[in-house]
RNA sequence: GGGGCAGUGGCGGAAUGGCAGACGCAACGGACUUAAAAUCCGUCGGUGGUAACACCGUGUGGGUUCGACUCCCACCUGCCCUACCA
């Protein structure tokens, strides 16, 4: 088909850099405020500068870019920025391994990745690039800390916190993962340490974070966040120890209060020492030691047999004044609720196991209607089902559906408890004992306490000359001079906070820095904010559901309450891509040797082919294993497109009216579906639709359509449809065809609805729902006509076997179903 | 233990409740070529049949419906999240 002597061959390696240079020089993708145009802020998660852009980045960003381009052609003023999340543990760990300064390592990686990102041919507006490790960026990260500190959203607290012994730093609860409770970054199981750390009051926003009503976010992310926050409704109840101390517990089952036969405290509970009697001191101390040694990993495995020790102390059950023993056991966690529970063995499985093991009394107080009368001594497991209250003093007989409310009312009347809500969400621990992060802008003064560095003194610069090897202490503490300063309040001798901030703090607001990355009057230029915010579409991986995506929502809401941002949510729409696995169907990793390098692919096929394949080869939200021969299909597609439009045809202009009509129909039908698929993120069917149209156009060309008006229309529409997918070849062919520069500033083509209409349709004829015949009939066929034609079909007759149809169902334009 | 997602040819996948398997990859047969690559034409879910065609077929079992890959219920398998959460 191709004759290289007549037309140039398709050489992406020549075309792509040429257009990238031209677009760059022309500022084609620079997005500025334009009050006459509707704005569209398209955001994709910024990469970590870990060295190389991997195929996962391309997979995430290419469709995001294509859709941003599509929106632009639709007439929106589209901003699509890019930057680097440059602080944090991985950069530092890698730097340690290689003995290079983290700064040097990070910034040389950024240079490399910026080059790789440019090779994608994406419409990033590089003027808006933001790098979180730049002082002009982290100045404002620190400023936000001050805002939080000054408004009681940041506080310091000594607490048992998660500590990664490999990374030598504390972690937020969200950054501890999996059954073995390992570090999100390095995979090492964490340990608990008692440390004084900085926290943000994200729990103030727990309820608001559960409200997704004004967002178009995937259900899955909403569910993950909802489960993570884990709101539970119940009651807080005040028990009193015999020593007169109040012992508050949280329960979701106030209706079982009369069945509480003992209490259990976490071994670390502050009241334990006071409660313990002389006889029990030794046993309690030993158990506490043991619990401390064991750590959370073993403690929290539910299948382990329950253990515990009696303190010797007693409490009074406030609903019936019963005297019940107080135990300690490691199945009660200090980090949830109040670190103390009332134990109702009859209706809670854990309490049941514990009671059986230590021979504690079991009293049945709930009798579900559909279960035989429960006898405590015969129970083999707890009965957690709701039901009518029994053995419950004045509330005995209360039906199951009223039990909760009545019990709470009873508590409130007596003044011993109240309705309460508890969350699993913990406050966000942001202190890190590492070097490569934004210093927490606090000065500790003996007289004045923790004093924020005045805003005008920001940024607190990270010193370069630091021994940044991790020791478990902040490296900044080891710097000879850095920490020594004077108190901004009293002028006395004082010391800087030496911990740095969690890098998730930097990434919680980067979408705001893109608005005006060099603005010096504030974190962002309000004028830019007013025009561009909120983010219209945010794309990225779902692994951030309970980390970045919850932090950034909190950040926005907290800032809104401080008058800095506006609106309920920062990102209106979210879509998550899946993962590209290795060809062996395993996660890509260097150790497995199954990593696919985008640089090599670009060198071999060109960026346009890689882009097209990434959009085509899987359902975007699911991902799939890589297939290195599959990409040949996309390469073939682009080659075919190239020759389709450039290679002259025999019999040009001789096409019949029918060929022209069919061509226009297919073009406009494809335009309709491609437009729809861009809107709905169905990227794979965009490419398959274009491939299908190519096949049809190849036939039409052979039938003489080349050179006709309809052909020219088809070409113009085809190139514009493919421009978001493969921007370089589209531009090249567009210019070769003699249209105006640039294809990427052209309007999205309009569907000619009339042209999409079929004249004939295939009428499906079914007998009892089974396909028996296909009839070609005119589109305007009436019901009676269609039914009659179907009944006349010979195939149908053979299946009717002379029986009379009971019913004939007609679906206009589709089918006739004959029921016998 | 709790929650979520997924299950369609050898593979990736397509299908507003209405022709299952579009499009592509791989494979096979053929054309072109000294040859290979590239390109082009054709076949390509299973069983039976020379064929026309018939029957079966979207993880399993039920249900709703004239009609189910699609909706509902239960289950199986895989992946992900979460977990003594009181």
XYZ file of N, CA and C in Angstrom, chain A residues 215-432:
654
model
N -20.057 16.270 46.046
C -18.890 15.825 45.294
C -19.258 14.673 44.391
N -18.562 14.637 43.258
C -18.679 13.497 42.363
C -17.390 12.686 42.518
N -17.344 11.925 43.580
C -16.184 11.079 43.859
C -16.618 9.622 43.757
N -15.710 8.721 43.379
C -16.088 7.311 43.265
C -16.632 6.770 44.597
N -17.655 5.933 44.501
C -18.240 5.336 45.699
C -17.178 4.666 46.554
N -16.224 4.053 45.854
C -15.223 3.303 46.587
C -14.402 4.200 47.506
N -14.054 5.378 47.021
C -13.285 6.303 47.843
C -14.136 6.803 49.004
N -15.400 7.076 48.716
C -16.294 7.509 49.782
C -16.401 6.436 50.865
N -16.504 5.183 50.429
C -16.609 4.088 51.376
C -15.327 3.946 52.195
N -14.186 4.021 51.509
C -12.910 3.884 52.217
C -12.766 4.982 53.273
N -13.122 6.208 52.894
C -12.993 7.307 53.856
C -14.002 7.158 54.994
N -15.202 6.745 54.636
C -16.233 6.564 55.660
C -15.808 5.497 56.667
N -15.279 4.385 56.137
C -14.828 3.324 57.038
C -13.632 3.760 57.870
N -12.782 4.562 57.259
C -11.602 5.017 57.973
C -12.010 5.915 59.148
N -12.932 6.804 58.909
C -13.404 7.710 59.969
C -14.203 6.908 60.994
N -14.941 5.924 60.512
C -15.673 4.968 61.357
C -16.406 5.611 62.521
N -17.458 6.310 62.172
C -18.296 6.935 63.188
C -19.158 5.874 63.844
N -19.170 5.814 65.172
C -20.146 4.924 65.802
C -20.930 5.668 66.855
N -22.220 5.413 66.831
C -23.120 6.107 67.747
C -23.369 5.234 68.957
N -23.350 5.855 70.102
C -23.586 5.092 71.322
C -23.787 6.038 72.487
N -23.238 5.637 73.621
C -23.384 6.468 74.807
C -22.078 6.455 75.573
N -21.798 7.576 76.221
C -20.695 7.540 77.169
C -21.326 7.404 78.548
N -20.766 6.512 79.345
C -21.344 6.180 80.639
C -20.274 6.355 81.705
N -20.667 6.997 82.804
C -19.706 7.207 83.881
C -19.907 6.140 84.951
N -18.932 5.275 85.093
C -18.886 4.353 86.224
C -18.074 5.042 87.321
N -18.249 4.617 88.559
C -17.469 5.201 89.653
C -16.725 4.078 90.352
N -15.439 4.301 90.570
C -14.684 3.274 91.287
C -15.009 3.375 92.771
N -14.658 2.345 93.485
C -14.915 2.381 94.929
C -14.087 3.459 95.601
N -12.968 3.802 94.930
C -12.149 4.892 95.472
C -12.711 6.266 95.134
N -13.829 6.310 94.406
C -14.482 7.576 94.118
C -14.071 8.218 92.805
N -13.231 7.531 92.017
C -12.846 8.107 90.734
C -13.892 7.799 89.661
N -14.030 8.737 88.757
C -14.949 8.501 87.641
C -14.235 7.719 86.560
N -14.914 6.736 86.014
C -14.335 5.882 84.990
C -15.293 5.889 83.802
N -14.916 6.674 82.778
C -15.827 6.840 81.642
C -15.583 5.761 80.600
N -16.676 5.209 80.091
C -16.558 4.241 79.003
C -17.451 4.692 77.850
N -17.107 4.202 76.658
C -17.980 4.406 75.499
C -18.556 3.052 75.120
N -19.871 3.040 74.861
C -20.495 1.803 74.412
C -21.470 2.082 73.276
N -21.527 1.149 72.327
C -22.548 1.275 71.288
C -23.812 0.536 71.705
N -23.753 -0.120 72.872
C -24.896 -0.912 73.316
C -25.347 -0.509 74.714
N -25.816 0.722 74.884
C -26.293 1.104 76.224
C -27.446 0.217 76.693
N -28.124 -0.441 75.738
C -29.241 -1.318 76.111
C -28.761 -2.564 76.869
N -27.447 -2.799 76.868
C -26.955 -3.992 77.579
C -26.325 -3.647 78.926
N -26.532 -2.400 79.378
C -25.841 -1.933 80.586
C -26.065 -2.824 81.814
N -27.269 -3.364 81.911
C -27.573 -4.188 83.098
C -26.824 -5.537 83.064
N -26.265 -5.817 81.895
C -25.520 -7.072 81.770
C -24.026 -6.906 81.976
N -23.606 -5.675 82.338
C -22.177 -5.441 82.574
C -21.786 -6.098 83.880
N -20.944 -7.121 83.809
C -20.582 -7.845 85.035
C -19.154 -7.588 85.465
N -18.404 -6.888 84.638
C -17.046 -6.474 85.024
C -16.615 -5.355 84.092
N -15.486 -4.737 84.419
C -14.932 -3.709 83.538
C -13.527 -4.114 83.161
N -13.108 -3.613 81.997
C -11.740 -3.892 81.564
C -11.076 -2.586 81.146
N -9.879 -2.366 81.671
C -9.099 -1.205 81.272
C -7.921 -1.653 80.430
N -7.486 -0.752 79.541
C -6.232 -0.993 78.827
C -5.116 -1.017 79.865
N -4.082 -1.835 79.660
C -3.004 -1.914 80.658
C -2.360 -0.560 80.942
N -2.384 0.359 79.936
C -1.742 1.667 80.122
C -2.691 2.695 80.736
N -3.905 2.295 81.059
C -4.887 3.271 81.542
C -4.373 3.975 82.806
N -4.504 5.305 82.878
C -3.919 6.057 83.999
C -4.473 5.680 85.372
N -5.671 5.103 85.436
C -6.240 4.786 86.748
C -5.772 3.437 87.307
N -5.026 2.690 86.503
C -4.692 1.323 86.912
C -3.921 1.288 88.231
N -2.894 2.142 88.337
C -2.055 2.113 89.564
C -2.916 2.343 90.809
N -3.804 3.325 90.697
C -4.613 3.711 91.848
C -5.592 2.612 92.254
N -6.078 1.897 91.232
C -7.095 0.880 91.487
C -6.525 -0.404 92.074
N -5.270 -0.652 91.712
C -4.699 -1.946 92.045
C -4.492 -2.095 93.544
N -4.963 -3.218 94.076
C -4.804 -3.481 95.497
C -3.447 -4.107 95.750
N -3.052 -4.085 96.982
C -1.721 -4.572 97.363
C -1.483 -5.995 96.883
N -2.506 -6.866 97.028
C -2.323 -8.274 96.655
C -2.073 -8.421 95.172
N -2.594 -7.462 94.375
C -2.546 -7.619 92.920
C -1.398 -6.853 92.271
N -0.701 -6.055 93.065
C 0.323 -5.170 92.494
C 1.295 -5.919 91.586
N 1.771 -7.031 92.093
C 2.795 -7.761 91.372
C 2.272 -8.276 90.027
N 1.104 -8.917 90.069
C 0.517 -9.502 88.866
C 0.223 -8.416 87.831
N -0.311 -7.286 88.294
C -0.655 -6.192 87.387
C 0.593 -5.626 86.735
N 1.633 -5.414 87.541
C 2.873 -4.849 87.005
C 3.466 -5.775 85.954
N 3.416 -7.050 86.257
C 3.985 -8.015 85.323
C 3.223 -8.010 84.004
N 1.883 -7.934 84.129
C 1.057 -7.937 82.919
C 1.306 -6.677 82.097
N 1.445 -5.556 82.786
C 1.701 -4.298 82.081
C 3.016 -4.360 81.307
N 4.028 -4.927 81.970
C 5.336 -5.084 81.333
C 5.225 -5.922 80.073
N 4.523 -7.009 80.240
C 4.361 -7.949 79.140
C 3.658 -7.274 77.959
N 2.614 -6.530 78.272
C 1.858 -5.841 77.222
C 2.743 -4.839 76.486
N 3.571 -4.153 77.247
C 4.443 -3.145 76.671
C 5.438 -3.793 75.711
N 5.982 -4.912 76.151
C 6.981 -5.608 75.326
C 6.376 -6.107 74.019
N 5.140 -6.567 74.125
C 4.541 -7.251 72.986
C 4.267 -6.315 71.802
N 3.896 -5.087 72.107
C 3.617 -4.163 70.997
C 2.273 -4.449 70.357
N 1.872 -3.532 69.539
C 0.520 -3.593 68.977
C 0.304 -4.762 68.039
N 1.361 -5.175 67.356
C 1.181 -6.161 66.298
C 0.561 -7.428 66.868
N 1.193 -7.955 67.918
C 0.658 -9.178 68.500
C -0.606 -8.900 69.297
N -0.596 -7.764 69.978
C -1.736 -7.442 70.823
C -3.032 -7.396 70.051
N -2.931 -6.874 68.819
C -4.173 -6.596 68.117
C -4.646 -7.732 67.228
N -3.981 -8.879 67.305
C -4.505 -9.965 66.478
C -5.669 -10.627 67.208
N -6.814 -10.609 66.552
C -8.079 -10.940 67.223
C -8.174 -12.419 67.597
N -7.420 -13.267 66.876
C -7.578 -14.699 67.145
C -6.772 -15.153 68.362
N -5.935 -14.282 68.885
C -5.155 -14.647 70.060
C -6.083 -14.829 71.275
N -5.750 -15.782 72.092
C -6.594 -15.997 73.270
C -6.504 -14.784 74.187
N -7.667 -14.425 74.736
C -7.696 -13.232 75.571
C -6.997 -13.507 76.902
N -6.218 -12.502 77.333
C -5.583 -12.618 78.638
C -5.879 -11.358 79.428
N -5.713 -11.431 80.734
C -5.932 -10.258 81.555
C -5.619 -10.554 83.008
N -5.674 -9.496 83.836
C -5.363 -9.626 85.262
C -6.360 -8.771 86.043
N -6.810 -9.304 87.157
C -7.711 -8.567 88.050
C -6.903 -7.513 88.815
N -7.445 -6.291 88.893
C -6.712 -5.234 89.611
C -6.959 -5.288 91.116
N -8.007 -5.979 91.491
C -8.396 -5.960 92.899
C -9.410 -4.862 93.176
N -9.567 -3.946 92.222
C -10.484 -2.831 92.422
C -11.882 -3.128 91.908
N -12.851 -2.319 92.358
C -14.252 -2.500 91.945
C -14.847 -1.164 91.517
N -15.858 -1.283 90.662
C -16.600 -0.088 90.266
C -18.077 -0.333 90.514
N -18.824 0.756 90.528
C -20.273 0.650 90.715
C -20.949 0.903 89.374
N -21.769 -0.059 88.941
C -22.542 0.117 87.710
C -23.619 1.163 87.960
N -23.607 2.286 87.262
C -24.503 3.398 87.601
C -25.975 3.109 87.345
N -26.310 2.085 86.593
C -27.738 1.852 86.355
C -28.373 0.977 87.423
N -27.581 0.120 88.059
C -28.191 -0.761 89.058
C -27.405 -0.838 90.362
N -26.343 0.014 90.466
C -25.514 0.073 91.665
C -24.843 -1.249 92.021
N -24.723 -2.136 91.054
C -24.003 -3.392 91.291
C -22.512 -3.115 91.403
N -21.846 -3.904 92.239
C -20.404 -3.780 92.440
C -19.739 -4.771 91.480
N -18.924 -4.270 90.548
C -18.324 -5.185 89.580
C -16.805 -5.027 89.559
N -16.083 -6.141 89.351
C -14.618 -6.110 89.409
C -14.028 -5.396 88.189
N -12.859 -4.799 88.406
C -12.153 -4.117 87.317
C -10.890 -4.902 86.982
N -10.803 -5.277 85.710
C -9.639 -6.027 85.223
C -8.846 -5.152 84.269
N -7.633 -5.592 83.966
C -6.932 -5.011 82.820
C -6.700 -6.133 81.805
N -6.749 -5.772 80.536
C -6.515 -6.764 79.491
C -6.049 -6.036 78.248
N -5.206 -6.716 77.487
C -4.636 -6.015 76.334
C -5.580 -6.010 75.134
N -6.765 -6.605 75.238
C -7.686 -6.481 74.117
C -8.423 -5.144 74.163
N -8.234 -4.434 75.244
C -8.751 -3.063 75.292
C -7.582 -2.132 74.994
N -7.817 -1.236 74.044
C -6.743 -0.387 73.535
C -6.886 1.028 74.065
N -5.779 1.575 74.528
C -5.794 2.944 75.032
C -6.118 3.932 73.909
N -5.847 3.501 72.661
C -5.993 4.442 71.546
C -7.408 4.510 70.979
N -8.320 3.763 71.527
C -9.683 3.867 71.026
C -10.630 4.158 72.184
N -11.601 5.012 71.943
C -12.568 5.370 72.976
C -11.854 5.957 74.184
N -12.187 5.478 75.375
C -11.568 6.028 76.586
C -10.510 5.088 77.148
N -10.262 3.990 76.451
C -9.288 3.025 76.953
C -9.855 2.158 78.059
N -11.175 2.211 78.197
C -11.843 1.411 79.228
C -13.186 0.956 78.677
N -13.597 -0.231 79.045
C -14.906 -0.701 78.596
C -15.700 -1.289 79.752
N -17.022 -1.269 79.553
C -17.850 -2.094 80.418
C -17.975 -3.427 79.678
N -17.842 -4.520 80.383
C -17.860 -5.818 79.714
C -19.216 -6.476 79.902
N -19.839 -6.821 78.775
C -21.141 -7.480 78.811
C -20.983 -8.844 78.131
N -20.554 -9.835 78.865
C -20.185 -11.114 78.251
C -21.346 -11.794 77.523
N -22.566 -11.543 77.961
C -23.684 -12.229 77.314
C -23.897 -11.748 75.875
N -23.503 -10.524 75.572
C -23.840 -9.969 74.266
C -22.646 -9.403 73.505
N -21.455 -9.684 73.967
C -20.249 -9.283 73.228
C -19.280 -10.450 73.250
N -18.850 -10.888 72.087
C -18.061 -12.108 71.966
C -16.726 -12.016 72.728
N -16.071 -10.844 72.627
C -14.762 -10.733 73.301
C -14.937 -10.836 74.804
N -15.959 -10.128 75.308
C -16.220 -10.165 76.743
C -16.630 -11.571 77.178
N -17.344 -12.253 76.277
C -17.793 -13.614 76.575
C -16.592 -14.548 76.776
N -15.665 -14.484 75.798
C -14.474 -15.338 75.889
C -13.698 -15.052 77.175
N -13.589 -13.757 77.466
C -12.834 -13.350 78.652
C -13.512 -13.867 79.920
N -14.827 -13.737 79.967
C -15.589 -14.160 81.160
C -15.474 -15.668 81.365
N -15.569 -16.415 80.281
C -15.464 -17.873 80.392
C -14.093 -18.286 80.900
N -13.064 -17.598 80.361
C -11.701 -17.964 80.740
C -11.447 -17.686 82.221
N -11.950 -16.555 82.713
C -11.638 -16.161 84.096
C -12.820 -16.367 85.040
N -13.816 -17.102 84.542
C -14.936 -17.496 85.384
C -15.657 -16.290 85.975
N -15.973 -15.337 85.130
C -16.702 -14.146 85.562
C -18.182 -14.337 85.229
N -19.061 -13.702 85.994
C -20.493 -13.952 85.802
C -21.016 -13.460 84.448
N -22.017 -14.169 83.937
C -22.657 -13.815 82.680
C -24.138 -13.635 82.945
N -24.658 -12.452 82.640
C -26.080 -12.189 82.865
C -26.719 -11.820 81.527
N -27.777 -12.549 81.169
C -28.478 -12.267 79.915
C -29.421 -11.087 80.124
N -29.306 -10.042 79.266
C -30.194 -8.886 79.413
C -30.932 -8.542 78.119
N -30.638 -9.275 77.059
C -31.337 -9.052 75.783
C -31.883 -10.395 75.310
N -33.152 -10.413 74.923
C -33.753 -11.637 74.421
C -34.350 -11.373 73.045
N -33.580 -11.670 71.982
C -34.141 -11.482 70.639
C -35.353 -12.377 70.430
N -36.316 -11.891 69.661
C -37.604 -12.583 69.526
C -37.472 -13.934 68.838
N -36.540 -14.027 67.878
C -36.482 -15.246 67.078
C -35.540 -16.296 67.655
N -35.153 -16.140 68.896
C -34.229 -17.097 69.519
C -34.902 -17.653 70.779
N -34.672 -18.956 71.018
C -35.210 -19.566 72.238
C -34.662 -18.833 73.452
N -35.431 -18.838 74.564
C -34.956 -18.134 75.767
C -33.505 -18.513 76.089
N -32.667 -17.490 76.241
C -31.244 -17.740 76.441
C -30.979 -18.065 77.903
N -30.193 -19.108 78.109
C -29.776 -19.472 79.473
C -28.277 -19.256 79.557
N -27.868 -18.389 80.466
C -26.464 -17.976 80.536
C -25.520 -19.170 80.604
N -25.849 -20.146 81.437
C -24.918 -21.258 81.646
C -24.745 -22.122 80.400
N -25.750 -22.103 79.517
C -25.688 -22.963 78.337
C -25.066 -22.275 77.123
N -24.735 -20.993 77.260
C -24.254 -20.244 76.094
C -22.888 -20.758 75.642
N -22.724 -20.810 74.319
C -21.416 -21.183 73.783
C -20.751 -19.991 73.110
N -21.557 -18.961 72.865
C -21.013 -17.719 72.321
C -21.951 -16.580 72.696
N -21.456 -15.362 72.560
C -22.283 -14.196 72.879
C -23.390 -14.060 71.840
N -24.510 -13.444 72.257
C -25.619 -13.182 71.331
C -25.663 -11.673 71.099
N -25.053 -11.197 70.020
C -24.982 -9.746 69.832
C -26.260 -9.129 69.249
N -27.210 -9.956 68.824
C -28.410 -9.427 68.165
C -29.200 -8.511 69.103
N -29.912 -7.564 68.492
C -30.782 -6.689 69.280
C -32.043 -7.449 69.681
N -32.684 -6.997 70.731
C -33.902 -7.667 71.165
C -34.470 -6.993 72.398
N -35.524 -7.593 72.905
C -36.206 -7.017 74.064
C -35.313 -7.093 75.296
N -35.409 -6.074 76.132
C -34.576 -6.034 77.330
C -35.187 -6.924 78.407
N -34.329 -7.718 79.051
C -34.747 -8.549 80.190
C -33.755 -8.329 81.321
N -34.150 -8.681 82.544
C -33.257 -8.531 83.710
C -32.654 -7.136 83.774
N -33.421 -6.132 83.372
C -32.847 -4.795 83.250
C -33.604 -3.785 84.096
N -33.930 -4.197 85.329
C -34.562 -3.278 86.263
C -35.780 -2.611 85.667
N -35.856 -1.283 85.775
C -37.053 -0.573 85.320
C -37.263 -0.662 83.804
N -36.238 -1.022 83.059
C -36.382 -1.064 81.599
C -36.721 -2.452 81.070
N -36.837 -3.404 81.970
C -37.189 -4.757 81.548
C -38.468 -4.724 80.718
N -38.446 -5.433 79.601
C -39.622 -5.480 78.742
C -39.573 -4.500 77.592
N -38.619 -3.587 77.615
C -38.527 -2.639 76.508
C -38.227 -3.393 75.212
N -39.043 -3.166 74.164
C -38.777 -3.872 72.905
C -37.453 -3.441 72.265
N -36.916 -4.310 71.429
C -35.594 -4.106 70.841
C -35.413 -2.782 70.124
N -36.454 -2.364 69.384
C -36.284 -1.140 68.597
C -36.327 0.123 69.442
N -36.727 0.000 70.706
C -36.742 1.196 71.581
C -35.628 1.159 72.609
N -34.964 -0.011 72.704
C -34.042 -0.248 73.811
C -32.930 0.800 73.883
N -32.318 1.086 72.738
C -31.194 2.024 72.723
C -31.613 3.382 73.287
N -32.687 3.938 72.715
C -33.114 5.282 73.122
C -33.557 5.330 74.581
N -34.276 4.294 75.008
C -34.742 4.266 76.400
C -33.562 4.215 77.355
N -32.565 3.384 76.985
C -31.403 3.248 77.861
C -30.653 4.571 77.972
N -30.513 5.261 76.840
C -29.819 6.545 76.859
C -30.603 7.556 77.703
N -31.915 7.550 77.503
C -32.755 8.471 78.272
C -32.606 8.201 79.779
N -32.547 6.939 80.113
C -32.387 6.538 81.517
C -31.076 7.088 82.094
N -29.989 6.934 81.287
C -28.673 7.439 81.706
C -28.705 8.947 81.898
N -29.339 9.625 80.945
C -29.345 11.086 80.986
C -30.164 11.593 82.177
N -31.281 10.904 82.448
C -32.111 11.263 83.606
C -31.337 11.165 84.909
N -30.586 10.100 85.025
C -29.822 9.886 86.248
C -28.542 10.706 86.295
N -28.202 11.320 85.158
C -26.970 12.114 85.100
C -25.709 11.279 85.133
N -25.781 10.054 84.633
C -24.593 9.198 84.666
C -24.103 8.860 83.267
N -24.676 9.504 82.294
C -24.210 9.209 80.936
C -24.990 10.023 79.947
N -24.540 9.983 78.683
C -25.261 10.710 77.647
C -24.986 10.092 76.283
N -25.850 10.455 75.360
C -25.644 10.037 73.979
C -24.264 10.528 73.532
N -23.534 9.685 72.811
C -22.186 10.085 72.403
C -21.839 9.454 71.069
N -20.934 10.104 70.385
C -20.449 9.585 69.105
C -18.953 9.393 69.235
N -18.477 8.294 68.718
C -17.046 8.038 68.763
C -16.535 7.779 67.347
N -15.299 8.142 67.104
C -14.710 7.941 65.774
C -13.430 7.143 65.915
N -13.110 6.451 64.840
C -11.811 5.801 64.837
C -10.721 6.764 64.379
N -11.140 7.738 63.569
C -10.192 8.733 63.068
C -9.410 9.346 64.227
N -8.100 9.391 64.083
C -7.254 10.029 65.104
C -6.796 11.379 64.580
N -6.336 12.234 65.471
C -5.749 13.485 65.005
C -4.482 13.168 64.214
N -4.179 14.040 63.294
C -3.115 13.817 62.314
C -1.758 14.180 62.924
N -0.922 13.166 63.080
C 0.416 13.382 63.633
C 1.323 13.863 62.506
N 1.850 15.082 62.611
C 2.613 15.637 61.490
C 4.112 15.772 61.784
N 4.568 15.429 62.973
C 6.006 15.552 63.277
C 6.789 14.412 62.652
N 7.924 14.741 62.073
C 8.814 13.699 61.543
C 10.227 13.987 62.021
